[in-house]
mmCIF file of C-alpha atoms in Angstrom:
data_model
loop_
_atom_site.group_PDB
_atom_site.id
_atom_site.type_symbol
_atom_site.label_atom_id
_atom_site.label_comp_id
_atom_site.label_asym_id
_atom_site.label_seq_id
_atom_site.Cartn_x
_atom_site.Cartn_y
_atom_site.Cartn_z
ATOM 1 C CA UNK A 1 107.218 95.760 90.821
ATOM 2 C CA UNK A 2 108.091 99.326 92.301
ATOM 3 C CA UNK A 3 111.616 101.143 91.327
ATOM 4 C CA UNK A 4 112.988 104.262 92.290
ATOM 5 C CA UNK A 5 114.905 106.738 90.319
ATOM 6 C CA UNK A 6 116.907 109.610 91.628
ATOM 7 C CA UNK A 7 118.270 112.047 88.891
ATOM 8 C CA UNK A 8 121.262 113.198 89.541
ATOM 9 C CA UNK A 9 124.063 110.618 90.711
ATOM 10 C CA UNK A 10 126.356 114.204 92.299
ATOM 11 C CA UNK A 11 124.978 117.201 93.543
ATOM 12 C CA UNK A 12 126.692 119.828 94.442
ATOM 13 C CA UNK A 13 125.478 123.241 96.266
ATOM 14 C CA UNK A 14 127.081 126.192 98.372
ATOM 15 C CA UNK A 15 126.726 126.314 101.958
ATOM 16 C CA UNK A 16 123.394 128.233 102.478
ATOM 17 C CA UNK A 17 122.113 127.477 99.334
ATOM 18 C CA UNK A 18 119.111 125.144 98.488
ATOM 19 C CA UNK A 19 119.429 121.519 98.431
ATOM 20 C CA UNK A 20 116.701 120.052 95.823
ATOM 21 C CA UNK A 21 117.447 116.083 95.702
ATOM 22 C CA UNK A 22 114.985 114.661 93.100
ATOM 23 C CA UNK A 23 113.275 111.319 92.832
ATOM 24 C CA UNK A 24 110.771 109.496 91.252
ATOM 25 C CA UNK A 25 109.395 106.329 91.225
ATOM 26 C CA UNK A 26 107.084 103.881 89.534
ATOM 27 C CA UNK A 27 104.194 102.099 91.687
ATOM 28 C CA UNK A 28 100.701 100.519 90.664
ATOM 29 C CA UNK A 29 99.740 100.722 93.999
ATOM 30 C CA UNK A 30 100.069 103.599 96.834
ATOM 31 C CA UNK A 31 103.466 103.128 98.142
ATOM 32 C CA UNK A 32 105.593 103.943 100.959
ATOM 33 C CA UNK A 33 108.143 106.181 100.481
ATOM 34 C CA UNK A 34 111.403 106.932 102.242
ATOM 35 C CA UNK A 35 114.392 108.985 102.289
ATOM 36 C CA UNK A 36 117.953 107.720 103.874
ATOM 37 C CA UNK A 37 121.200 108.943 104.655
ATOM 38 C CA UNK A 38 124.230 107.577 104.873
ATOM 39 C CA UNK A 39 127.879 109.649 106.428
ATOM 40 C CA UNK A 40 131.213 107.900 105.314
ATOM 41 C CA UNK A 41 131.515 104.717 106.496
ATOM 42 C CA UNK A 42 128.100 104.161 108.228
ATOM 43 C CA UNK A 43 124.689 102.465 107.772
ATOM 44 C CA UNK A 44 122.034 104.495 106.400
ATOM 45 C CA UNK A 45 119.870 106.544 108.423
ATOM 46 C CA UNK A 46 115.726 107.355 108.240
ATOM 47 C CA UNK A 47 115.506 111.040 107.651
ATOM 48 C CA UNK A 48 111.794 110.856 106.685
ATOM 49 C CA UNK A 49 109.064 109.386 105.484
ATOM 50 C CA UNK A 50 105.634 109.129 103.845
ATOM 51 C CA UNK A 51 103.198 106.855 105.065
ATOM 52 C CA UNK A 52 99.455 108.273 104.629
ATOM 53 C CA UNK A 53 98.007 111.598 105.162
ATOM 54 C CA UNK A 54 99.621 114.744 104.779
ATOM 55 C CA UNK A 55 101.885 115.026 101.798
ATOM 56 C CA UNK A 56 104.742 117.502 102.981
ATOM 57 C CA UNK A 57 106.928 115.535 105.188
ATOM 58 C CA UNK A 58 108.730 116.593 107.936
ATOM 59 C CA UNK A 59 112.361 114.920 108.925
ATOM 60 C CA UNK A 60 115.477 115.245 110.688
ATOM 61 C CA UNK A 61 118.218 118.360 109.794
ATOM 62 C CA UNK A 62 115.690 120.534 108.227
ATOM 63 C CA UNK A 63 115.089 118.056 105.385
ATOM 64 C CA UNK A 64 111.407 117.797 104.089
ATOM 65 C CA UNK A 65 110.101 116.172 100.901
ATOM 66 C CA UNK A 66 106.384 116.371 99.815
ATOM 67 C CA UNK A 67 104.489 113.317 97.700
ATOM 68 C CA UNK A 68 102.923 114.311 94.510
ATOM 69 C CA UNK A 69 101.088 111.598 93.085
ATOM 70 C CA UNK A 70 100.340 113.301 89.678
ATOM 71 C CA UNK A 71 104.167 113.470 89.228
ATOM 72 C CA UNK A 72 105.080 110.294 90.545
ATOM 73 C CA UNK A 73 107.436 112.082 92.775
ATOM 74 C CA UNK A 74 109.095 112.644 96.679
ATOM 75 C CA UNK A 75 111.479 115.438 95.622
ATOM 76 C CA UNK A 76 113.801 116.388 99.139
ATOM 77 C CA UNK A 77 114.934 119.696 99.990
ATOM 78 C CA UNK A 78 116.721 121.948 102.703
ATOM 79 C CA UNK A 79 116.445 125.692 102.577
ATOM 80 C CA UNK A 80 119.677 126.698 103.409
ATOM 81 C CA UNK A 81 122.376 123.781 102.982
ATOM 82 C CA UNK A 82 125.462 123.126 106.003
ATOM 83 C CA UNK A 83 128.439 121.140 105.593
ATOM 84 C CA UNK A 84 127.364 118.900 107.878
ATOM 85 C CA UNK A 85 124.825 117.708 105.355
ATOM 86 C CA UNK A 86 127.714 116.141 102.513
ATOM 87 C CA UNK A 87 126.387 112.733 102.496
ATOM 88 C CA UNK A 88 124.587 110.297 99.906
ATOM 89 C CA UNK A 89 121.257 110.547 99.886
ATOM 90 C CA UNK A 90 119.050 107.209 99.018
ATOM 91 C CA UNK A 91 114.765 107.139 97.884
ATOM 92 C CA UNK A 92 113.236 104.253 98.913
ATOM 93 C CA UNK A 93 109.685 103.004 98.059
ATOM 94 C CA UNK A 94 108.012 99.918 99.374
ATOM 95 C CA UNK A 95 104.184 98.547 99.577
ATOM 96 C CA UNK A 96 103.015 96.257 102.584
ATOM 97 C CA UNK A 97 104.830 93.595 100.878
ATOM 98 C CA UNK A 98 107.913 95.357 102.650
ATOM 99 C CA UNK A 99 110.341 94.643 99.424
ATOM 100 C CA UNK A 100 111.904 97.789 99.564
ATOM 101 C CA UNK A 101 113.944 99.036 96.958
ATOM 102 C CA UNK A 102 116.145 101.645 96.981
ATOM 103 C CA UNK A 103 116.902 104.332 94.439
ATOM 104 C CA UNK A 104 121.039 104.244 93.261
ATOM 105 C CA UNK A 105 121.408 107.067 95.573
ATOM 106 C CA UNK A 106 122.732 110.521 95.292
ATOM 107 C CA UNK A 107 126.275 112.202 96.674
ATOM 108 C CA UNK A 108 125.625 115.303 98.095
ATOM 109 C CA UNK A 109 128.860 117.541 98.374
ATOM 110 C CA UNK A 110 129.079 120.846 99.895
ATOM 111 C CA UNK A 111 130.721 123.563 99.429
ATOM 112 C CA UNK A 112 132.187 126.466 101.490
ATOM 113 C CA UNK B 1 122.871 101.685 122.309
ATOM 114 C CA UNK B 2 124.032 99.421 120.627
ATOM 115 C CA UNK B 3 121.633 99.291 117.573
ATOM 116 C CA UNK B 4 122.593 97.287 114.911
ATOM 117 C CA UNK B 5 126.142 95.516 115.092
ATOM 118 C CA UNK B 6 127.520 93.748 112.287
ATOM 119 C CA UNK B 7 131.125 91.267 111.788
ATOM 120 C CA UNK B 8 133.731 91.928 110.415
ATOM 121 C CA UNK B 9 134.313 94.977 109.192
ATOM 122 C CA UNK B 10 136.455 94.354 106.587
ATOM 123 C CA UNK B 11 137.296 90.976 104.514
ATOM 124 C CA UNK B 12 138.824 89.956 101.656
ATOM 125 C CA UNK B 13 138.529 86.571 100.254
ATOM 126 C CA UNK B 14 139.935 83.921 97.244
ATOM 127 C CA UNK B 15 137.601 83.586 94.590
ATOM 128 C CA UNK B 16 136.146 79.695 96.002
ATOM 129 C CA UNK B 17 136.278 80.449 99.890
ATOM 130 C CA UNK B 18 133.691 80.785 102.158
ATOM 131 C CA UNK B 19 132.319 82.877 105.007
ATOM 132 C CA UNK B 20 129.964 84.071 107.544
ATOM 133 C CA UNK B 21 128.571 87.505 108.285
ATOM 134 C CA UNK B 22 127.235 88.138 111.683
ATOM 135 C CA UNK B 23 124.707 90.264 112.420
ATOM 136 C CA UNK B 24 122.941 90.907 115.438
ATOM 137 C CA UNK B 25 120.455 93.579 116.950
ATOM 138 C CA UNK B 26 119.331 94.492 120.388
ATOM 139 C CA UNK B 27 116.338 96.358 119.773
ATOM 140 C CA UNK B 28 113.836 93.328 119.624
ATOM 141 C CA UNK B 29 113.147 93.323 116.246
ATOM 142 C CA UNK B 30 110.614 90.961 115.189
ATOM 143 C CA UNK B 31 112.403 91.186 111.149
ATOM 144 C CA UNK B 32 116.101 91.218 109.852
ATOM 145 C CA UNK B 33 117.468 91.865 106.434
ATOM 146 C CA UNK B 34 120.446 91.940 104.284
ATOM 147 C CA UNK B 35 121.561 94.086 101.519
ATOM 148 C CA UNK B 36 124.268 94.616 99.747
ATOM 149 C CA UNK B 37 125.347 98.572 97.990
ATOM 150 C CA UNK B 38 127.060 98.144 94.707
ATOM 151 C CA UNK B 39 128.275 101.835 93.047
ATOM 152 C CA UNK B 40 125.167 103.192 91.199
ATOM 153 C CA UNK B 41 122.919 100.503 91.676
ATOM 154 C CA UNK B 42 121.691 101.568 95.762
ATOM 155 C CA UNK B 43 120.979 98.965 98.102
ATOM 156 C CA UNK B 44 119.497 95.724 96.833
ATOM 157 C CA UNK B 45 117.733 93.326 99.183
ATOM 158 C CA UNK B 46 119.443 89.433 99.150
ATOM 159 C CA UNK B 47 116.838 87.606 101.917
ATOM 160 C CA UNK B 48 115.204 89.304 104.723
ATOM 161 C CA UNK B 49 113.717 87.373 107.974
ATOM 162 C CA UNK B 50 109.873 88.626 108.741
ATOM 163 C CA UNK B 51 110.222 86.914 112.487
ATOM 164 C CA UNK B 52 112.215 84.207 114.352
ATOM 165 C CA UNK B 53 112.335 80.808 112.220
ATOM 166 C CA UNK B 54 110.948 82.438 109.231
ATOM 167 C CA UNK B 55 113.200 83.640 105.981
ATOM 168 C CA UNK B 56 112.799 84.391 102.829
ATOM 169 C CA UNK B 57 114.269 85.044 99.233
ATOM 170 C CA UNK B 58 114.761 88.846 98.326
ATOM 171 C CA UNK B 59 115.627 90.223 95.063
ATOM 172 C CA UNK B 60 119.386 89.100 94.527
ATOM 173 C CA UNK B 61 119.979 85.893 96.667
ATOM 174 C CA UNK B 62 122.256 83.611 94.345
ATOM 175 C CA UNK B 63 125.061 82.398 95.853
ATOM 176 C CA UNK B 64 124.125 83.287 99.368
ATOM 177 C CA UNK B 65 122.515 81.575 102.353
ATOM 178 C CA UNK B 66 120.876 82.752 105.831
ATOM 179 C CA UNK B 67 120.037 81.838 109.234
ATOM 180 C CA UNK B 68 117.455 83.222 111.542
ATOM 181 C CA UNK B 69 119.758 81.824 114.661
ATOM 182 C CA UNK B 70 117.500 83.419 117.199
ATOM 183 C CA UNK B 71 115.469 86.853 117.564
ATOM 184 C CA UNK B 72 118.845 88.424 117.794
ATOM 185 C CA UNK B 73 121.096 87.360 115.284
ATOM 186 C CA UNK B 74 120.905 86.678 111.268
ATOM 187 C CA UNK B 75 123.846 85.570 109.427
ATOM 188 C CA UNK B 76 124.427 85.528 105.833
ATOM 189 C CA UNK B 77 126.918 82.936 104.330
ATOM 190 C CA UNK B 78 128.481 83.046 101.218
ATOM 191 C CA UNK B 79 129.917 79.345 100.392
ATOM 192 C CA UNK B 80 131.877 79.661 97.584
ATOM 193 C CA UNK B 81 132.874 82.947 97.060
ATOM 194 C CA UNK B 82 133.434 84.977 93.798
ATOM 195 C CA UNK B 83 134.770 88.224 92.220
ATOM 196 C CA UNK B 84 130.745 89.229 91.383
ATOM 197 C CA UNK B 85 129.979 89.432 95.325
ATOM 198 C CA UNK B 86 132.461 92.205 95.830
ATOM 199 C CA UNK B 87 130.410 94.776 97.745
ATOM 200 C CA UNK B 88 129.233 96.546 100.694
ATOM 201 C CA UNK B 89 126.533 94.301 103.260
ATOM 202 C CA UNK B 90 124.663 95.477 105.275
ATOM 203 C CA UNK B 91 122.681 94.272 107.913
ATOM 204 C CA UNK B 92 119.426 96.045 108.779
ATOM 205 C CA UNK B 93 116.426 95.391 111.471
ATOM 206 C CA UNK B 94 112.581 96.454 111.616
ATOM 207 C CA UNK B 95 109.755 96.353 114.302
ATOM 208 C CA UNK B 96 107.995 93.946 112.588
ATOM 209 C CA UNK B 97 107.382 93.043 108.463
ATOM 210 C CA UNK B 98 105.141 95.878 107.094
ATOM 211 C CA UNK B 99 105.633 98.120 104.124
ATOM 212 C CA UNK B 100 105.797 101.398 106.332
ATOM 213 C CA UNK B 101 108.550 100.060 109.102
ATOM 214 C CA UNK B 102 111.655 102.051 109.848
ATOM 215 C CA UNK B 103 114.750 100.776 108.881
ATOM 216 C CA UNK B 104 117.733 100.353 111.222
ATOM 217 C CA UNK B 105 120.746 99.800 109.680
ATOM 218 C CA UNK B 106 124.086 98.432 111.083
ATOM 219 C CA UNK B 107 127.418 100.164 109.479
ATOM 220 C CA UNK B 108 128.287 97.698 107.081
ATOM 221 C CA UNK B 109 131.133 94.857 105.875
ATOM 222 C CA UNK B 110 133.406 95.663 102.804
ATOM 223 C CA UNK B 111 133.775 92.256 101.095
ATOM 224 C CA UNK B 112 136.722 92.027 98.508
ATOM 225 C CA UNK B 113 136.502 88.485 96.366
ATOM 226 C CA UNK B 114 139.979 88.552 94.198
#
């Protein structure tokens, strides 16, 4: 079965710095990888994804993660960070299976 | 826009009592799911519905139960509630049942079993 690991329950950065959310995961097969988001007191939200193809992904905010397969890794990051972007961050992988299963997240604070 | 809309909000319940989540989408989703977000452990899947009159067993169903009512609504019961299902459910919906499908989620019920 696939499983996700994010490193790094708290991150914390200065506004305008880099945002570098790590994950990795473990899959025998090509998988399907995601990244979430989720404000206070809301569902989670699809900033990206990885399907096929290219392996830098574009999302929402500025966010992009790229797919290295030698690493085992969808690492997310954000040039220049906003406070806006405070949040916790969730990796996701699935297969066409569609269990999904979701990394334990990571809380993303910003600071002024 | 609607989305995703989930009932109640909030509940807290006597270790032994039962209750009924409602979910329900408006999006035409073809698949529904239910998870529940424990602190450092992420979201973990507890059944999922590929399409109307189908469901099926996800990776932490004990104690739980579902119903595909319709192509709208999925509700997950818990019948005799205890301490171990305090947590965060959420409801979420997809296109259809395939490994690459977008998420929708609805914003969630905070269960308290005492």
């Amino acid at each position: 079965a696939q499983s996700v690991t994010q490193l790094g329950s708290h991150v914390s950065v200065s506004e305008g710095a880099l945002v570098l959310l790590r994950c990795n995961y473990s899959s025998s097969v090509p998988p399907y990888l995601f990244w979430y988001v989720q404000y206070p007191n809301q569902g989670l939200q699809l900033l990206l994804k990885y399907t096929t193809g290219a392996t830098l992904v574009k999302g929402i905010n500025g966010f992009e993660a790229e797919f290295k397969k030698s690493e085992t890794s969808f690492h997310l990051t954000k040039p220049s960070a906003h406070m806006s972007d405070a949040a916790e961050y969730f990796c996701a992988v699935s297969h066409n299976n569609n269990d999904m299963r979701f990394g334990a997240g990571t809380r993303l604070t910003v600071k002024p | 826009n609607a989305g995703v809309t989930q009932t109640p909000k909030f509940q807290v319940l006597k270790t032994g009592q039962s209750m009924t989540l409602q979910c329900a989408q408006d999006m035409n989703h073809n698949s529904m799911y239910w998870y529940r977000q424990d602190p450092g452990m992420g979201l973990r899947l507890i059944y999922y519905s590929a399409s109307e009159g189908t469901t099926d067993k996800g990776e932490v169903p004990n104690g739980y139960n579902v119903s595909r009512l319709n192509k709208r609504e999925f509700s997950l019961r818990l019948e005799s509630a205890a301490p171990s299902q305090t947590s965060v459910y959420f409801c979420a919906s997809s296109e259809a049942h395939g490994g690459n499908e977008k998420l929708f989620f609805g914003s969630g019920t905070q269960l308290s079993v005492l």
